[in-house]
């Protein structure tokens, strides 16, 4: 069995943003030459998230607005109070949303193709922008 490790770099100048990185992952699967297996996508950061959902910018805006209702950027958080002298640490909202969204996605590979539903894409959700992120992609199979 092959096990291949790759990294995908993500960056957003926007504080809150959704980006589709399906094609980056798909190209890594093709490059791996794995015909039957799985791709594990892991986000090692605590203030952004990954998920599988529709590639629709209107939906992305709806998601970001919903996140703001759940955990507003300007909310009253103990984490932010604890680090009030550190502007880069005023990000409790991002930690909360990351916990709800998750940090990993596993997808099947069949006949050399990444398997996704008709409307599904692999999305990176930036919740504390202006940071360079490295997403780990592990491809396993035959």
GROMACS .gro file of C-alpha atoms in nm:
model
  142
    1UNK     CA    1   0.000   0.000   0.000
    2UNK     CA    2   0.121   0.349  -0.085
    3UNK     CA    3   0.110   0.624   0.175
    4UNK     CA    4   0.179   0.973   0.041
    5UNK     CA    5   0.199   1.293   0.244
    6UNK     CA    6   0.150   1.635   0.087
    7UNK     CA    7   0.071   1.986   0.207
    8UNK     CA    8  -0.159   2.243   0.053
    9UNK     CA    9  -0.088   2.606   0.133
   10UNK     CA   10  -0.387   2.833   0.190
   11UNK     CA   11  -0.391   3.208   0.246
   12UNK     CA   12  -0.668   3.463   0.268
   13UNK     CA   13  -0.630   3.835   0.320
   14UNK     CA   14  -0.992   3.839   0.436
   15UNK     CA   15  -1.056   3.786   0.806
   16UNK     CA   16  -1.349   3.551   0.732
   17UNK     CA   17  -1.345   3.363   0.404
   18UNK     CA   18  -1.442   3.038   0.234
   19UNK     CA   19  -1.221   2.892  -0.040
   20UNK     CA   20  -1.263   2.584  -0.257
   21UNK     CA   21  -0.948   2.371  -0.276
   22UNK     CA   22  -1.099   2.063  -0.439
   23UNK     CA   23  -0.885   2.089  -0.751
   24UNK     CA   24  -0.564   2.109  -0.546
   25UNK     CA   25  -0.658   1.785  -0.368
   26UNK     CA   26  -0.779   1.623  -0.691
   27UNK     CA   27  -0.444   1.699  -0.860
   28UNK     CA   28  -0.256   1.540  -0.567
   29UNK     CA   29  -0.470   1.226  -0.601
   30UNK     CA   30  -0.393   1.205  -0.975
   31UNK     CA   31  -0.022   1.265  -0.910
   32UNK     CA   32  -0.020   0.986  -0.648
   33UNK     CA   33  -0.138   0.728  -0.903
   34UNK     CA   34  -0.346   0.563  -0.627
   35UNK     CA   35  -0.636   0.380  -0.794
   36UNK     CA   36  -0.828   0.254  -0.489
   37UNK     CA   37  -0.792   0.415  -0.149
   38UNK     CA   38  -0.866   0.714   0.066
   39UNK     CA   39  -0.750   1.071   0.102
   40UNK     CA   40  -0.737   1.217   0.452
   41UNK     CA   41  -0.732   1.595   0.475
   42UNK     CA   42  -0.624   1.737   0.810
   43UNK     CA   43  -0.621   2.097   0.930
   44UNK     CA   44  -0.362   2.139   1.210
   45UNK     CA   45  -0.482   2.492   1.292
   46UNK     CA   46  -0.739   2.587   1.558
   47UNK     CA   47  -0.878   2.905   1.400
   48UNK     CA   48  -0.985   2.776   1.059
   49UNK     CA   49  -1.179   2.471   0.945
   50UNK     CA   50  -1.237   2.235   0.654
   51UNK     CA   51  -1.554   2.069   0.533
   52UNK     CA   52  -1.729   1.926   0.231
   53UNK     CA   53  -2.014   2.138   0.098
   54UNK     CA   54  -2.140   2.312  -0.214
   55UNK     CA   55  -1.920   2.541  -0.424
   56UNK     CA   56  -2.161   2.836  -0.419
   57UNK     CA   57  -2.038   3.183  -0.312
   58UNK     CA   58  -2.390   3.277  -0.199
   59UNK     CA   59  -2.398   2.973   0.028
   60UNK     CA   60  -2.051   3.065   0.154
   61UNK     CA   61  -2.178   3.409   0.252
   62UNK     CA   62  -2.476   3.246   0.425
   63UNK     CA   63  -2.235   3.018   0.615
   64UNK     CA   64  -2.017   3.309   0.728
   65UNK     CA   65  -2.325   3.503   0.842
   66UNK     CA   66  -2.459   3.198   1.029
   67UNK     CA   67  -2.123   3.154   1.202
   68UNK     CA   68  -2.143   3.517   1.313
   69UNK     CA   69  -2.482   3.454   1.472
   70UNK     CA   70  -2.344   3.150   1.656
   71UNK     CA   71  -2.011   3.301   1.762
   72UNK     CA   72  -1.981   3.673   1.677
   73UNK     CA   73  -1.632   3.815   1.620
   74UNK     CA   74  -1.702   4.090   1.876
   75UNK     CA   75  -1.854   3.853   2.134
   76UNK     CA   76  -1.778   3.859   2.506
   77UNK     CA   77  -1.529   3.572   2.546
   78UNK     CA   78  -1.305   3.473   2.837
   79UNK     CA   79  -1.030   3.376   2.592
   80UNK     CA   80  -1.027   3.726   2.443
   81UNK     CA   81  -1.028   3.889   2.789
   82UNK     CA   82  -0.738   3.670   2.899
   83UNK     CA   83  -0.532   3.788   2.601
   84UNK     CA   84  -0.672   4.141   2.571
   85UNK     CA   85  -0.327   4.295   2.524
   86UNK     CA   86  -0.257   4.067   2.228
   87UNK     CA   87  -0.455   4.173   1.918
   88UNK     CA   88  -0.374   3.847   1.734
   89UNK     CA   89  -0.541   3.646   2.010
   90UNK     CA   90  -0.885   3.810   1.992
   91UNK     CA   91  -1.015   3.503   1.814
   92UNK     CA   92  -1.232   3.298   2.050
   93UNK     CA   93  -1.507   3.301   1.785
   94UNK     CA   94  -1.272   3.116   1.548
   95UNK     CA   95  -1.187   2.850   1.807
   96UNK     CA   96  -1.559   2.794   1.875
   97UNK     CA   97  -1.651   2.761   1.507
   98UNK     CA   98  -1.353   2.530   1.443
   99UNK     CA   99  -1.486   2.302   1.717
  100UNK     CA  100  -1.827   2.291   1.548
  101UNK     CA  101  -1.690   2.243   1.195
  102UNK     CA  102  -1.409   1.999   1.253
  103UNK     CA  103  -1.049   1.961   1.146
  104UNK     CA  104  -1.050   1.657   0.919
  105UNK     CA  105  -1.223   1.511   0.615
  106UNK     CA  106  -1.177   1.164   0.464
  107UNK     CA  107  -1.284   1.091   0.107
  108UNK     CA  108  -1.269   0.777  -0.105
  109UNK     CA  109  -1.059   0.727  -0.416
  110UNK     CA  110  -1.204   0.490  -0.674
  111UNK     CA  111  -1.053   0.406  -1.013
  112UNK     CA  112  -0.801   0.686  -0.956
  113UNK     CA  113  -1.071   0.948  -0.900
  114UNK     CA  114  -1.155   1.149  -0.590
  115UNK     CA  115  -1.518   1.064  -0.507
  116UNK     CA  116  -1.745   1.359  -0.430
  117UNK     CA  117  -2.118   1.411  -0.480
  118UNK     CA  118  -2.247   1.621  -0.769
  119UNK     CA  119  -2.252   1.945  -0.571
  120UNK     CA  120  -1.974   1.869  -0.322
  121UNK     CA  121  -1.644   2.053  -0.294
  122UNK     CA  122  -1.367   2.056  -0.035
  123UNK     CA  123  -1.383   2.390   0.142
  124UNK     CA  124  -1.132   2.575   0.357
  125UNK     CA  125  -1.298   2.817   0.600
  126UNK     CA  126  -1.074   3.097   0.728
  127UNK     CA  127  -1.200   3.234   1.059
  128UNK     CA  128  -0.902   3.445   1.171
  129UNK     CA  129  -0.757   3.569   0.843
  130UNK     CA  130  -0.431   3.709   0.726
  131UNK     CA  131  -0.243   3.391   0.813
  132UNK     CA  132  -0.062   3.138   0.597
  133UNK     CA  133  -0.205   2.791   0.657
  134UNK     CA  134  -0.073   2.448   0.567
  135UNK     CA  135  -0.329   2.171   0.526
  136UNK     CA  136  -0.200   1.813   0.543
  137UNK     CA  137  -0.317   1.573   0.273
  138UNK     CA  138  -0.250   1.201   0.321
  139UNK     CA  139  -0.328   0.968   0.031
  140UNK     CA  140  -0.337   0.594   0.103
  141UNK     CA  141  -0.413   0.301  -0.122
  142UNK     CA  142  -0.309   0.079  -0.409
   0.00000   0.00000   0.00000
